[in-house]
Each structure stands twice: as structure tokens, then as C-alpha cells.
mmCIF file of C-alpha atoms and ligand atoms in Angstrom:
data_model
loop_
_atom_site.group_PDB
_atom_site.id
_atom_site.type_symbol
_atom_site.label_atom_id
_atom_site.label_comp_id
_atom_site.label_asym_id
_atom_site.label_seq_id
_atom_site.Cartn_x
_atom_site.Cartn_y
_atom_site.Cartn_z
ATOM 1 C CA MET A 1 3.834 -31.717 -15.083
ATOM 2 C CA ASN A 2 7.156 -33.547 -15.024
ATOM 3 C CA LYS A 3 7.331 -37.119 -13.748
ATOM 4 C CA SER A 4 9.893 -35.997 -11.152
ATOM 5 C CA ASP A 5 7.843 -33.040 -9.832
ATOM 6 C CA LYS A 6 7.326 -33.150 -6.094
ATOM 7 C CA ILE A 7 3.535 -33.533 -5.783
ATOM 8 C CA PHE A 8 1.909 -33.167 -2.355
ATOM 9 C CA VAL A 9 -1.340 -35.141 -2.155
ATOM 10 C CA ALA A 10 -3.123 -33.833 0.946
ATOM 11 C CA GLY A 11 -5.568 -36.457 2.215
ATOM 12 C CA HIS A 12 -3.814 -39.487 0.671
ATOM 13 C CA ARG A 13 -5.510 -42.001 2.982
ATOM 14 C CA GLY A 14 -9.036 -40.989 1.960
ATOM 15 C CA MET A 15 -11.059 -42.397 -0.928
ATOM 16 C CA VAL A 16 -10.101 -39.550 -3.287
ATOM 17 C CA GLY A 17 -6.497 -39.120 -2.157
ATOM 18 C CA SER A 18 -5.727 -42.839 -2.358
ATOM 19 C CA ALA A 19 -7.212 -43.007 -5.871
ATOM 20 C CA LEU A 20 -5.008 -40.064 -6.881
ATOM 21 C CA ILE A 21 -1.919 -41.822 -5.524
ATOM 22 C CA ARG A 22 -2.769 -45.016 -7.459
ATOM 23 C CA ARG A 23 -3.249 -43.030 -10.643
ATOM 24 C CA LEU A 24 -0.144 -40.850 -10.272
ATOM 25 C CA GLU A 25 2.009 -43.907 -9.535
ATOM 26 C CA SER A 26 0.605 -45.800 -12.503
ATOM 27 C CA GLU A 27 1.435 -42.812 -14.740
ATOM 28 C CA GLY A 28 5.049 -42.855 -13.516
ATOM 29 C CA PHE A 29 5.062 -39.870 -11.146
ATOM 30 C CA SER A 30 7.846 -40.845 -8.791
ATOM 31 C CA ASN A 31 8.152 -37.986 -6.307
ATOM 32 C CA LEU A 32 4.885 -38.084 -4.360
ATOM 33 C CA LEU A 33 4.764 -36.365 -1.001
ATOM 34 C CA VAL A 34 2.289 -37.599 1.624
ATOM 35 C CA ARG A 35 1.885 -37.224 5.381
ATOM 36 C CA ASP A 36 -0.302 -39.190 7.763
ATOM 37 C CA ARG A 37 -2.645 -37.173 9.946
ATOM 38 C CA SER A 38 -0.645 -38.202 13.039
ATOM 39 C CA LYS A 39 2.452 -36.496 11.549
ATOM 40 C CA LEU A 40 0.819 -33.436 9.999
ATOM 41 C CA ASP A 41 -2.476 -31.978 11.209
ATOM 42 C CA LEU A 42 -3.598 -29.758 8.332
ATOM 43 C CA ARG A 43 -5.845 -27.801 10.712
ATOM 44 C CA ASP A 44 -2.723 -26.612 12.558
ATOM 45 C CA GLU A 45 -1.312 -23.562 10.801
ATOM 46 C CA ARG A 46 2.108 -23.728 12.458
ATOM 47 C CA ALA A 47 2.550 -27.350 11.416
ATOM 48 C CA VAL A 48 1.461 -26.588 7.843
ATOM 49 C CA THR A 49 3.798 -23.569 7.628
ATOM 50 C CA LYS A 50 6.756 -25.679 8.737
ATOM 51 C CA PHE A 51 5.841 -28.523 6.397
ATOM 52 C CA PHE A 52 5.716 -26.283 3.292
ATOM 53 C CA ALA A 53 8.924 -24.438 4.258
ATOM 54 C CA GLU A 54 10.785 -27.729 4.607
ATOM 55 C CA GLN A 55 9.279 -29.674 1.700
ATOM 56 C CA GLN A 56 8.722 -27.019 -1.007
ATOM 57 C CA PRO A 57 6.382 -29.117 -3.212
ATOM 58 C CA ALA A 58 6.005 -28.094 -6.866
ATOM 59 C CA VAL A 59 2.348 -29.166 -7.128
ATOM 60 C CA VAL A 60 -0.387 -29.574 -4.499
ATOM 61 C CA ILE A 61 -3.604 -31.582 -4.759
ATOM 62 C CA LEU A 62 -5.938 -30.660 -1.911
ATOM 63 C CA ALA A 63 -8.019 -33.802 -1.350
ATOM 64 C CA ALA A 64 -8.054 -33.525 2.450
ATOM 65 C CA ALA A 65 -11.431 -32.581 3.880
ATOM 66 C CA LYS A 66 -13.978 -33.509 6.493
ATOM 67 C CA VAL A 67 -16.610 -35.300 4.416
ATOM 68 C CA GLY A 68 -19.733 -37.319 5.076
ATOM 69 C CA GLY A 69 -23.203 -38.206 3.901
ATOM 70 C CA ILE A 70 -26.459 -36.352 4.377
ATOM 71 C CA LYS A 71 -26.887 -37.258 8.074
ATOM 72 C CA ALA A 72 -23.337 -36.375 9.169
ATOM 73 C CA ASN A 73 -23.518 -33.073 7.273
ATOM 74 C CA ASN A 74 -26.857 -32.248 8.869
ATOM 75 C CA ASP A 75 -25.816 -33.274 12.411
ATOM 76 C CA PHE A 76 -22.355 -31.643 12.585
ATOM 77 C CA PRO A 77 -22.411 -28.292 10.743
ATOM 78 C CA VAL A 78 -19.802 -26.743 13.071
ATOM 79 C CA GLU A 79 -17.211 -29.428 12.333
ATOM 80 C CA PHE A 80 -17.929 -29.470 8.590
ATOM 81 C CA LEU A 81 -17.590 -25.691 8.345
ATOM 82 C CA LEU A 82 -14.684 -25.097 10.702
ATOM 83 C CA GLU A 83 -12.436 -28.068 9.928
ATOM 84 C CA ASN A 84 -12.724 -27.585 6.197
ATOM 85 C CA LEU A 85 -12.058 -23.847 6.425
ATOM 86 C CA ARG A 86 -8.996 -24.479 8.573
ATOM 87 C CA ILE A 87 -7.542 -27.185 6.327
ATOM 88 C CA GLN A 88 -8.053 -25.306 3.073
ATOM 89 C CA ASN A 89 -7.010 -21.878 4.407
ATOM 90 C CA ASN A 90 -3.734 -23.330 5.689
ATOM 91 C CA VAL A 91 -2.917 -25.401 2.623
ATOM 92 C CA ILE A 92 -3.920 -22.815 0.005
ATOM 93 C CA HIS A 93 -2.191 -19.912 1.774
ATOM 94 C CA TRP A 94 1.063 -21.774 2.450
ATOM 95 C CA ALA A 95 1.080 -23.267 -1.026
ATOM 96 C CA TYR A 96 1.098 -19.690 -2.293
ATOM 97 C CA GLU A 97 3.741 -18.556 0.201
ATOM 98 C CA SER A 98 6.066 -21.390 -0.777
ATOM 99 C CA ARG A 99 5.603 -20.645 -4.500
ATOM 100 C CA VAL A 100 3.830 -23.862 -5.462
ATOM 101 C CA ARG A 101 3.559 -23.934 -9.276
ATOM 102 C CA LYS A 102 0.035 -25.350 -9.420
ATOM 103 C CA LEU A 103 -2.667 -26.283 -6.909
ATOM 104 C CA LEU A 104 -5.825 -28.308 -7.515
ATOM 105 C CA PHE A 105 -8.628 -27.715 -5.004
ATOM 106 C CA LEU A 106 -11.412 -30.292 -4.865
ATOM 107 C CA GLY A 107 -14.894 -28.963 -4.158
ATOM 108 C CA SER A 108 -18.240 -30.731 -4.443
ATOM 109 C CA SER A 109 -21.462 -30.578 -6.446
ATOM 110 C CA CYS A 110 -23.253 -29.469 -3.247
ATOM 111 C CA ILE A 111 -21.826 -25.950 -3.741
ATOM 112 C CA TYR A 112 -24.655 -25.303 -6.218
ATOM 113 C CA PRO A 113 -28.100 -23.977 -5.228
ATOM 114 C CA LYS A 114 -30.729 -26.498 -4.146
ATOM 115 C CA PHE A 115 -32.901 -25.687 -7.161
ATOM 116 C CA ALA A 116 -30.167 -25.094 -9.740
ATOM 117 C CA PRO A 117 -31.014 -25.761 -13.412
ATOM 118 C CA GLN A 118 -30.295 -29.358 -14.441
ATOM 119 C CA PRO A 119 -27.758 -30.334 -15.628
ATOM 120 C CA ILE A 120 -25.959 -27.773 -13.448
ATOM 121 C CA PRO A 121 -23.579 -25.448 -15.306
ATOM 122 C CA GLU A 122 -20.587 -23.951 -13.505
ATOM 123 C CA THR A 123 -22.272 -20.540 -13.841
ATOM 124 C CA ALA A 124 -24.966 -21.606 -11.324
ATOM 125 C CA LEU A 125 -22.540 -20.991 -8.433
ATOM 126 C CA LEU A 126 -24.000 -18.441 -5.967
ATOM 127 C CA SER A 127 -27.183 -17.988 -7.982
ATOM 128 C CA GLY A 128 -29.579 -19.155 -5.237
ATOM 129 C CA PRO A 129 -30.042 -20.623 -1.734
ATOM 130 C CA LEU A 130 -28.189 -23.831 -0.830
ATOM 131 C CA GLU A 131 -29.602 -27.196 0.285
ATOM 132 C CA PRO A 132 -29.932 -26.840 4.102
ATOM 133 C CA THR A 133 -28.669 -30.368 4.973
ATOM 134 C CA ASN A 134 -25.200 -29.573 3.631
ATOM 135 C CA GLU A 135 -25.057 -25.795 3.771
ATOM 136 C CA ALA A 136 -22.091 -25.693 6.186
ATOM 137 C CA TYR A 137 -19.939 -27.981 4.041
ATOM 138 C CA ALA A 138 -20.974 -26.128 0.877
ATOM 139 C CA ILE A 139 -20.104 -22.729 2.374
ATOM 140 C CA ALA A 140 -16.643 -24.043 3.321
ATOM 141 C CA LYS A 141 -16.089 -25.379 -0.201
ATOM 142 C CA ILE A 142 -17.309 -22.121 -1.778
ATOM 143 C CA ALA A 143 -14.835 -20.242 0.450
ATOM 144 C CA GLY A 144 -12.069 -22.545 -0.841
ATOM 145 C CA ILE A 145 -13.004 -21.831 -4.452
ATOM 146 C CA LYS A 146 -13.075 -18.097 -3.804
ATOM 147 C CA LEU A 147 -9.706 -18.188 -2.046
ATOM 148 C CA CYS A 148 -8.119 -19.992 -5.009
ATOM 149 C CA GLN A 149 -9.693 -17.484 -7.404
ATOM 150 C CA ALA A 150 -8.500 -14.574 -5.254
ATOM 151 C CA TYR A 151 -4.912 -15.866 -5.292
ATOM 152 C CA ALA A 152 -5.161 -16.256 -9.056
ATOM 153 C CA ARG A 153 -6.596 -12.772 -9.639
ATOM 154 C CA GLU A 154 -4.542 -10.826 -7.113
ATOM 155 C CA TYR A 155 -1.218 -12.680 -7.285
ATOM 156 C CA GLY A 156 -1.343 -14.655 -10.542
ATOM 157 C CA ALA A 157 -1.296 -18.077 -8.823
ATOM 158 C CA ASN A 158 -2.224 -21.113 -10.938
ATOM 159 C CA PHE A 159 -4.773 -22.447 -8.438
ATOM 160 C CA ILE A 160 -7.608 -24.392 -10.077
ATOM 161 C CA SER A 161 -10.821 -25.862 -8.607
ATOM 162 C CA ALA A 162 -12.674 -28.998 -9.740
ATOM 163 C CA MET A 163 -16.239 -29.827 -8.622
ATOM 164 C CA PRO A 164 -16.762 -33.594 -8.498
ATOM 165 C CA THR A 165 -20.199 -35.146 -8.407
ATOM 166 C CA ASN A 166 -21.131 -37.855 -5.811
ATOM 167 C CA LEU A 167 -18.202 -40.284 -5.657
ATOM 168 C CA TYR A 168 -17.787 -43.931 -4.656
ATOM 169 C CA GLY A 169 -15.155 -46.666 -4.809
ATOM 170 C CA PRO A 170 -12.398 -48.333 -2.783
ATOM 171 C CA ASN A 171 -11.622 -46.785 0.611
ATOM 172 C CA ASP A 172 -15.101 -45.287 0.815
ATOM 173 C CA ASN A 173 -16.572 -44.872 4.307
ATOM 174 C CA PHE A 174 -18.959 -47.733 5.118
ATOM 175 C CA ASP A 175 -20.100 -46.438 8.530
ATOM 176 C CA LEU A 176 -23.890 -46.373 8.369
ATOM 177 C CA GLU A 177 -24.255 -43.109 10.291
ATOM 178 C CA THR A 178 -21.683 -41.033 8.411
ATOM 179 C CA SER A 179 -21.346 -42.586 4.935
ATOM 180 C CA HIS A 180 -22.792 -41.540 1.612
ATOM 181 C CA VAL A 181 -25.675 -43.457 0.099
ATOM 182 C CA LEU A 182 -23.882 -45.883 -2.224
ATOM 183 C CA ALA A 183 -21.473 -47.242 0.411
ATOM 184 C CA ALA A 184 -24.264 -47.394 2.999
ATOM 185 C CA LEU A 185 -26.575 -49.375 0.734
ATOM 186 C CA LEU A 186 -23.833 -51.784 -0.371
ATOM 187 C CA ARG A 187 -23.183 -52.615 3.273
ATOM 188 C CA LYS A 188 -26.877 -52.774 4.204
ATOM 189 C CA ALA A 189 -27.702 -55.071 1.266
ATOM 190 C CA HIS A 190 -24.711 -57.306 2.025
ATOM 191 C CA GLU A 191 -25.607 -57.615 5.709
ATOM 192 C CA ALA A 192 -29.289 -58.204 4.936
ATOM 193 C CA LYS A 193 -28.329 -60.988 2.523
ATOM 194 C CA THR A 194 -25.903 -62.528 5.035
ATOM 195 C CA ARG A 195 -28.507 -62.471 7.827
ATOM 196 C CA LYS A 196 -31.209 -63.731 5.433
ATOM 197 C CA ASP A 197 -33.393 -60.692 6.280
ATOM 198 C CA ARG A 198 -36.461 -60.151 4.138
ATOM 199 C CA LYS A 199 -36.402 -56.330 4.482
ATOM 200 C CA LEU A 200 -33.958 -53.515 3.817
ATOM 201 C CA ILE A 201 -34.458 -50.022 5.246
ATOM 202 C CA VAL A 202 -33.556 -47.164 2.902
ATOM 203 C CA TRP A 203 -33.582 -43.498 3.943
ATOM 204 C CA GLY A 204 -35.967 -40.941 2.481
ATOM 205 C CA SER A 205 -38.469 -41.360 -0.352
ATOM 206 C CA GLY A 206 -36.191 -42.872 -3.012
ATOM 207 C CA LYS A 207 -37.183 -40.041 -5.355
ATOM 208 C CA PRO A 208 -34.066 -37.811 -5.245
ATOM 209 C CA ARG A 209 -31.745 -38.231 -8.194
ATOM 210 C CA ARG A 210 -27.941 -38.375 -7.931
ATOM 211 C CA GLU A 211 -25.037 -38.740 -10.343
ATOM 212 C CA PHE A 212 -22.352 -41.250 -9.300
ATOM 213 C CA LEU A 213 -18.746 -41.303 -10.476
ATOM 214 C CA HIS A 214 -16.167 -43.971 -9.624
ATOM 215 C CA VAL A 215 -13.250 -42.381 -7.791
ATOM 216 C CA ASP A 216 -10.730 -43.850 -10.278
ATOM 217 C CA ASP A 217 -12.498 -41.851 -12.990
ATOM 218 C CA LEU A 218 -12.239 -38.733 -10.826
ATOM 219 C CA ALA A 219 -8.487 -39.377 -10.444
ATOM 220 C CA SER A 220 -8.010 -39.613 -14.211
ATOM 221 C CA ALA A 221 -9.971 -36.360 -14.689
ATOM 222 C CA CYS A 222 -7.810 -34.640 -12.037
ATOM 223 C CA LEU A 223 -4.627 -35.629 -13.868
ATOM 224 C CA LEU A 224 -6.006 -34.227 -17.094
ATOM 225 C CA LEU A 225 -6.874 -30.959 -15.340
ATOM 226 C CA LEU A 226 -3.395 -30.752 -13.840
ATOM 227 C CA GLU A 227 -1.901 -31.208 -17.315
ATOM 228 C CA LYS A 228 -4.313 -29.151 -19.399
ATOM 229 C CA TYR A 229 -6.469 -26.782 -17.350
ATOM 230 C CA ASP A 230 -5.059 -23.480 -16.093
ATOM 231 C CA SER A 231 -8.142 -21.344 -15.466
ATOM 232 C CA PRO A 232 -9.366 -20.137 -12.062
ATOM 233 C CA GLU A 233 -12.949 -20.758 -13.271
ATOM 234 C CA ILE A 234 -14.409 -23.865 -11.607
ATOM 235 C CA ILE A 235 -14.914 -26.998 -13.698
ATOM 236 C CA ASN A 236 -17.439 -29.812 -13.074
ATOM 237 C CA VAL A 237 -16.369 -33.461 -13.001
ATOM 238 C CA GLY A 238 -19.151 -35.968 -13.551
ATOM 239 C CA CYS A 239 -20.367 -38.670 -15.909
ATOM 240 C CA GLY A 240 -23.367 -36.750 -17.264
ATOM 241 C CA GLU A 241 -26.031 -39.263 -16.151
ATOM 242 C CA ASP A 242 -28.094 -39.551 -12.992
ATOM 243 C CA ILE A 243 -30.316 -42.171 -11.379
ATOM 244 C CA SER A 244 -32.988 -42.100 -8.658
ATOM 245 C CA ILE A 245 -32.117 -43.436 -5.198
ATOM 246 C CA ARG A 246 -34.768 -46.126 -5.738
ATOM 247 C CA GLU A 247 -33.084 -47.241 -8.993
ATOM 248 C CA LEU A 248 -29.683 -47.138 -7.296
ATOM 249 C CA THR A 249 -30.972 -49.307 -4.440
ATOM 250 C CA GLU A 250 -32.401 -51.856 -6.887
ATOM 251 C CA LEU A 251 -29.121 -51.931 -8.816
ATOM 252 C CA ILE A 252 -27.084 -52.451 -5.635
ATOM 253 C CA CYS A 253 -29.437 -55.216 -4.436
ATOM 254 C CA ASP A 254 -29.050 -56.910 -7.793
ATOM 255 C CA VAL A 255 -25.224 -56.734 -7.694
ATOM 256 C CA VAL A 256 -25.105 -57.957 -4.087
ATOM 257 C CA GLY A 257 -27.799 -60.614 -4.562
ATOM 258 C CA PHE A 258 -30.405 -59.398 -2.057
ATOM 259 C CA ASP A 259 -34.001 -59.799 -3.224
ATOM 260 C CA GLY A 260 -36.044 -58.803 -0.156
ATOM 261 C CA GLU A 261 -38.451 -55.899 0.248
ATOM 262 C CA LEU A 262 -37.363 -52.238 0.348
ATOM 263 C CA ILE A 263 -38.788 -50.159 3.237
ATOM 264 C CA TRP A 264 -38.563 -46.374 2.827
ATOM 265 C CA ASP A 265 -37.787 -44.473 6.054
ATOM 266 C CA ALA A 266 -39.571 -41.130 5.698
ATOM 267 C CA THR A 267 -38.067 -39.809 8.945
ATOM 268 C CA LYS A 268 -34.733 -39.389 7.123
ATOM 269 C CA PRO A 269 -34.136 -36.377 4.829
ATOM 270 C CA ASP A 270 -34.121 -36.573 1.027
ATOM 271 C CA GLY A 271 -31.754 -33.644 0.598
ATOM 272 C CA THR A 272 -31.548 -31.849 -2.694
ATOM 273 C CA PRO A 273 -34.017 -33.247 -5.274
ATOM 274 C CA ARG A 274 -31.511 -33.500 -8.122
ATOM 275 C CA LYS A 275 -27.790 -32.889 -8.591
ATOM 276 C CA LEU A 276 -26.674 -33.650 -12.152
ATOM 277 C CA LEU A 277 -23.608 -31.757 -13.350
ATOM 278 C CA ASP A 278 -23.235 -30.182 -16.771
ATOM 279 C CA VAL A 279 -19.920 -31.631 -17.958
ATOM 280 C CA THR A 280 -19.668 -29.811 -21.291
ATOM 281 C CA LYS A 281 -16.476 -28.002 -20.245
ATOM 282 C CA LEU A 282 -14.703 -31.167 -19.129
ATOM 283 C CA ARG A 283 -15.777 -33.083 -22.234
ATOM 284 C CA ALA A 284 -14.374 -30.272 -24.404
ATOM 285 C CA LEU A 285 -10.968 -31.096 -22.894
ATOM 286 C CA GLY A 286 -11.392 -34.656 -24.220
ATOM 287 C CA TRP A 287 -12.311 -36.477 -20.982
ATOM 288 C CA LYS A 288 -14.995 -39.114 -20.566
ATOM 289 C CA GLN A 289 -15.865 -41.538 -17.778
ATOM 290 C CA SER A 290 -14.585 -45.100 -18.314
ATOM 291 C CA ILE A 291 -16.280 -47.085 -15.512
ATOM 292 C CA PRO A 292 -20.040 -47.672 -16.000
ATOM 293 C CA LEU A 293 -22.074 -47.558 -12.771
ATOM 294 C CA ARG A 294 -22.922 -51.258 -12.606
ATOM 295 C CA ASP A 295 -19.259 -52.295 -13.107
ATOM 296 C CA GLY A 296 -18.123 -49.717 -10.580
ATOM 297 C CA ILE A 297 -20.594 -50.989 -7.978
ATOM 298 C CA GLY A 298 -19.410 -54.572 -8.649
ATOM 299 C CA ARG A 299 -15.766 -53.563 -8.196
ATOM 300 C CA THR A 300 -16.565 -51.635 -5.019
ATOM 301 C CA TYR A 301 -18.494 -54.613 -3.626
ATOM 302 C CA GLU A 302 -15.461 -56.840 -4.286
ATOM 303 C CA TRP A 303 -13.283 -54.302 -2.456
ATOM 304 C CA PHE A 304 -15.781 -54.195 0.425
ATOM 305 C CA LEU A 305 -15.774 -58.014 0.706
ATOM 306 C CA ALA A 306 -11.978 -58.208 0.657
ATOM 307 C CA ASN A 307 -11.233 -55.265 2.928
ATOM 308 C CA TYR A 308 -14.209 -54.403 5.069
ATOM 309 C CA ALA A 309 -16.617 -57.308 5.494
ATOM 310 C CA ARG A 310 -13.815 -59.672 6.618
HETATM 311 O O1 LIG B 1 -25.165 -39.763 -0.351
HETATM 312 P P1 LIG B 1 -25.988 -38.937 0.556
HETATM 313 O O2 LIG B 1 -25.770 -39.136 2.021
HETATM 314 O O3 LIG B 1 -25.732 -37.422 0.269
HETATM 315 O O4 LIG B 1 -27.555 -39.217 0.290
HETATM 316 P P2 LIG B 1 -26.277 -36.204 -0.634
HETATM 317 C C1 LIG B 1 -28.109 -39.213 -0.993
HETATM 318 C C2 LIG B 1 -29.555 -39.650 -0.928
HETATM 319 O O5 LIG B 1 -29.609 -41.038 -0.572
HETATM 320 C C3 LIG B 1 -30.425 -38.925 0.082
HETATM 321 C C4 LIG B 1 -30.584 -41.245 0.428
HETATM 322 O O6 LIG B 1 -31.693 -38.665 -0.492
HETATM 323 C C5 LIG B 1 -30.548 -39.941 1.222
HETATM 324 O O7 LIG B 1 -31.731 -39.781 1.999
HETATM 325 N N1 LIG B 1 -30.268 -42.452 1.208
HETATM 326 C C6 LIG B 1 -31.020 -43.579 1.239
HETATM 327 C C7 LIG B 1 -29.224 -42.645 2.051
HETATM 328 N N2 LIG B 1 -30.510 -44.474 2.098
HETATM 329 C C8 LIG B 1 -29.386 -43.923 2.608
HETATM 330 C C9 LIG B 1 -28.416 -44.392 3.539
HETATM 331 O O8 LIG B 1 -28.487 -45.485 4.097
HETATM 332 N N3 LIG B 1 -27.374 -43.542 3.800
HETATM 333 C C10 LIG B 1 -27.255 -42.318 3.202
HETATM 334 N N4 LIG B 1 -26.187 -41.551 3.497
HETATM 335 N N5 LIG B 1 -28.183 -41.843 2.336
HETATM 336 C C11 LIG B 1 -24.097 -35.227 0.338
HETATM 337 C C12 LIG B 1 -23.755 -33.967 1.080
HETATM 338 O O9 LIG B 1 -25.395 -35.050 -0.052
HETATM 339 O O10 LIG B 1 -23.355 -35.408 -0.858
HETATM 340 C C13 LIG B 1 -22.338 -33.674 1.125
HETATM 341 O O11 LIG B 1 -24.361 -34.000 2.350
HETATM 342 C C14 LIG B 1 -21.581 -33.993 -0.153
HETATM 343 O O12 LIG B 1 -22.181 -32.342 1.448
HETATM 344 C C15 LIG B 1 -22.010 -35.281 -0.794
HETATM 345 O O13 LIG B 1 -21.713 -32.960 -1.079
HETATM 346 C C16 LIG B 1 -21.416 -35.494 -2.169
HETATM 347 O O14 LIG B 1 -25.968 -36.420 -2.067
HETATM 348 O O15 LIG B 1 -27.695 -35.871 -0.317
#
């Protein structure tokens, strides 16, 4: 990529999109194209058609999506399926029509079967049934991957797809109903400490294992893929290590300074038992995570205190 390439970051206000903007700017990319949702609704095909015809970006990063934690995914399958299909169909199709040189589609580790081998290789895609709590979102993301691959195979488009593991960091969603686990527990532990509570309620059994990657690490991996990876085959982005939800909760409580009792709410779902990505392919390109989990949680807590808890 050239520093003056016009790069459209779809979803620039979200956790992933904003991390991509920070990274691109720090690397000297000077021609970034963004649009607020109020100006460009990516679900609206006519608006997207007009936008691409007028702007003609050279590169597209598709980080816009309807996302949420286990409860939101489970409660709103229609919205997770339909909104994501609409956004990605419009952006991928019109990127092709306007001759975009390269497109990076961001998927998710939930595209893999519930009982995939661990760590999960890219070849596990479509090898078994999905985890029911996020099936709708996963189906939408799989459709996005397949559309990118179809454009590559049928029309020679350089459309690549990266599968990030569970992410966290600045601009995460801290709403307790719709957030992912790490943001939810940071907020819960902070509020419990502030209120001097002696108990903290955590969903599920604490036994599921998850892999967590700081979003700034994801952004650096995305830049590498944009520079060096030109295959339609999906590629995993993770740190290669996982942790149980119980261990994560203890780590968060330690960082925040809450030392009360943990109460496990068995009425809430556990979701998939384990989701650790095989990152052999990414490592072969020379990439490695730079933010250890404890540091990343500390940095995210600082961001939460400065921007959210105020
Ligand atoms: O992060 P999370 O919502 O999503 O939940 P998934 C991970 C685990 O943390 C589950 C437990 O076992 C939850 O039961 N957990 C404990 C909590 N306390 C809490 C809490 O207060 N809030 C939340 N949210 N979880 C999502 C998918 O799956 O992962 C999406 O639904 C997406 O599709 C995303 O792929 C990356 O890791 O289970």
C-alpha cells in the first residue's frame, strides 16, 4: 500500500475501526476515508452505491458490523443476521464494482464449529455444527467470507478475510446487557469496588475458555495482512493462548482492586466451551502479539476510567 492510497475504513467509530484509524495514522497513511453512520448507512444499498461511485477508494477495510456479547447474540438473531448480511453485501459488492484494489473483511472466531479441534485451524471452517448462541452472527460472517472468496475466484478480486479472536480495548462496549465478557467484568468489578459490595455476579460456570487479543494488536496484524497477504483463504488472528472465564475474572478483579466473592449465575449461558485459534499461518508471516493480557486489561481500565466511568 502507498501512504497516499485512499483507504475507506468502514466502521471507524467502533472498537476495531478506531484502532485501525489510530494505527494507519501512526504509520503515516494520510488519505483515510470515513463516514459517520448518520451520513452513510451501510445497510442502504443506494447510499453505498453512490458513496463508492463518488469516492472511488483504493483499499477498503470492512470493520463495520453489528456485534455484541453472548446475550445480545442469543436474544437478537434476526438483527445480527440481517444487518450484517446487508452491510457486507453492499460494501463487498460495490467495492468490486468500483474496482477497489484490495479489501479486508473482518470475520470472527465464532465462525468455527462449536466442537472444533483446539487450537482451531482455518481448515475447520464448515466442518461441523455451530454454537447456537451465536449461530446467526456466525452464518452472516461465513457468508461474508464466501462472498469475498467468490469475487476472488470468479473475478480475480484481491479480497482477503481475517478471523480475529475475542477482542477488547478502548472504545469497547461497556453496556452490561450487550457487551462481551471482558468489558462487562471490568465495569462490574469497578462498580462493585466503588459501591463497596462484597459480591460480584459473573455469568455462567466460569469454565469456558477464551483467547483475548488487544484491539491495537489486531490493528497491527491487519496492516501486515494488507501489506503481505493476498490469498482468499481465511487467516486467524489471535495470540495463541487462552484462559478460563474464572481466571479472567480473577485477573480483572486484581487489576481493578476488587477482592469480594464471585457468584456464578448458572441461568446465563456458557456458550462454546473453548475457542483458541491456531495462529501458525499468521506467525509464519512474522507477526506476534505485543500487548500481554494483564497490561492490556490495565490499559483498558485506564481508558474506561477516563472515558466511561466519569
Ligand atoms: O464475551 P462473551 O459475551 O462471548 O462471553 P462469547 C464469553 C463467556 O463469558 C461466556 C461469560 O461463557 C459468558 O457466559 N461471562 C461471564 C460473561 N460474565 C459475563 C458478563 O457479564 N457478560 C458477558 N457478555 N459474558 C461471542 C459471540 O461469544 O464472542 C459473538 O456471541 C462474537 O458472536 C464474540 O463472536 C467474539 O465468546 O461466548
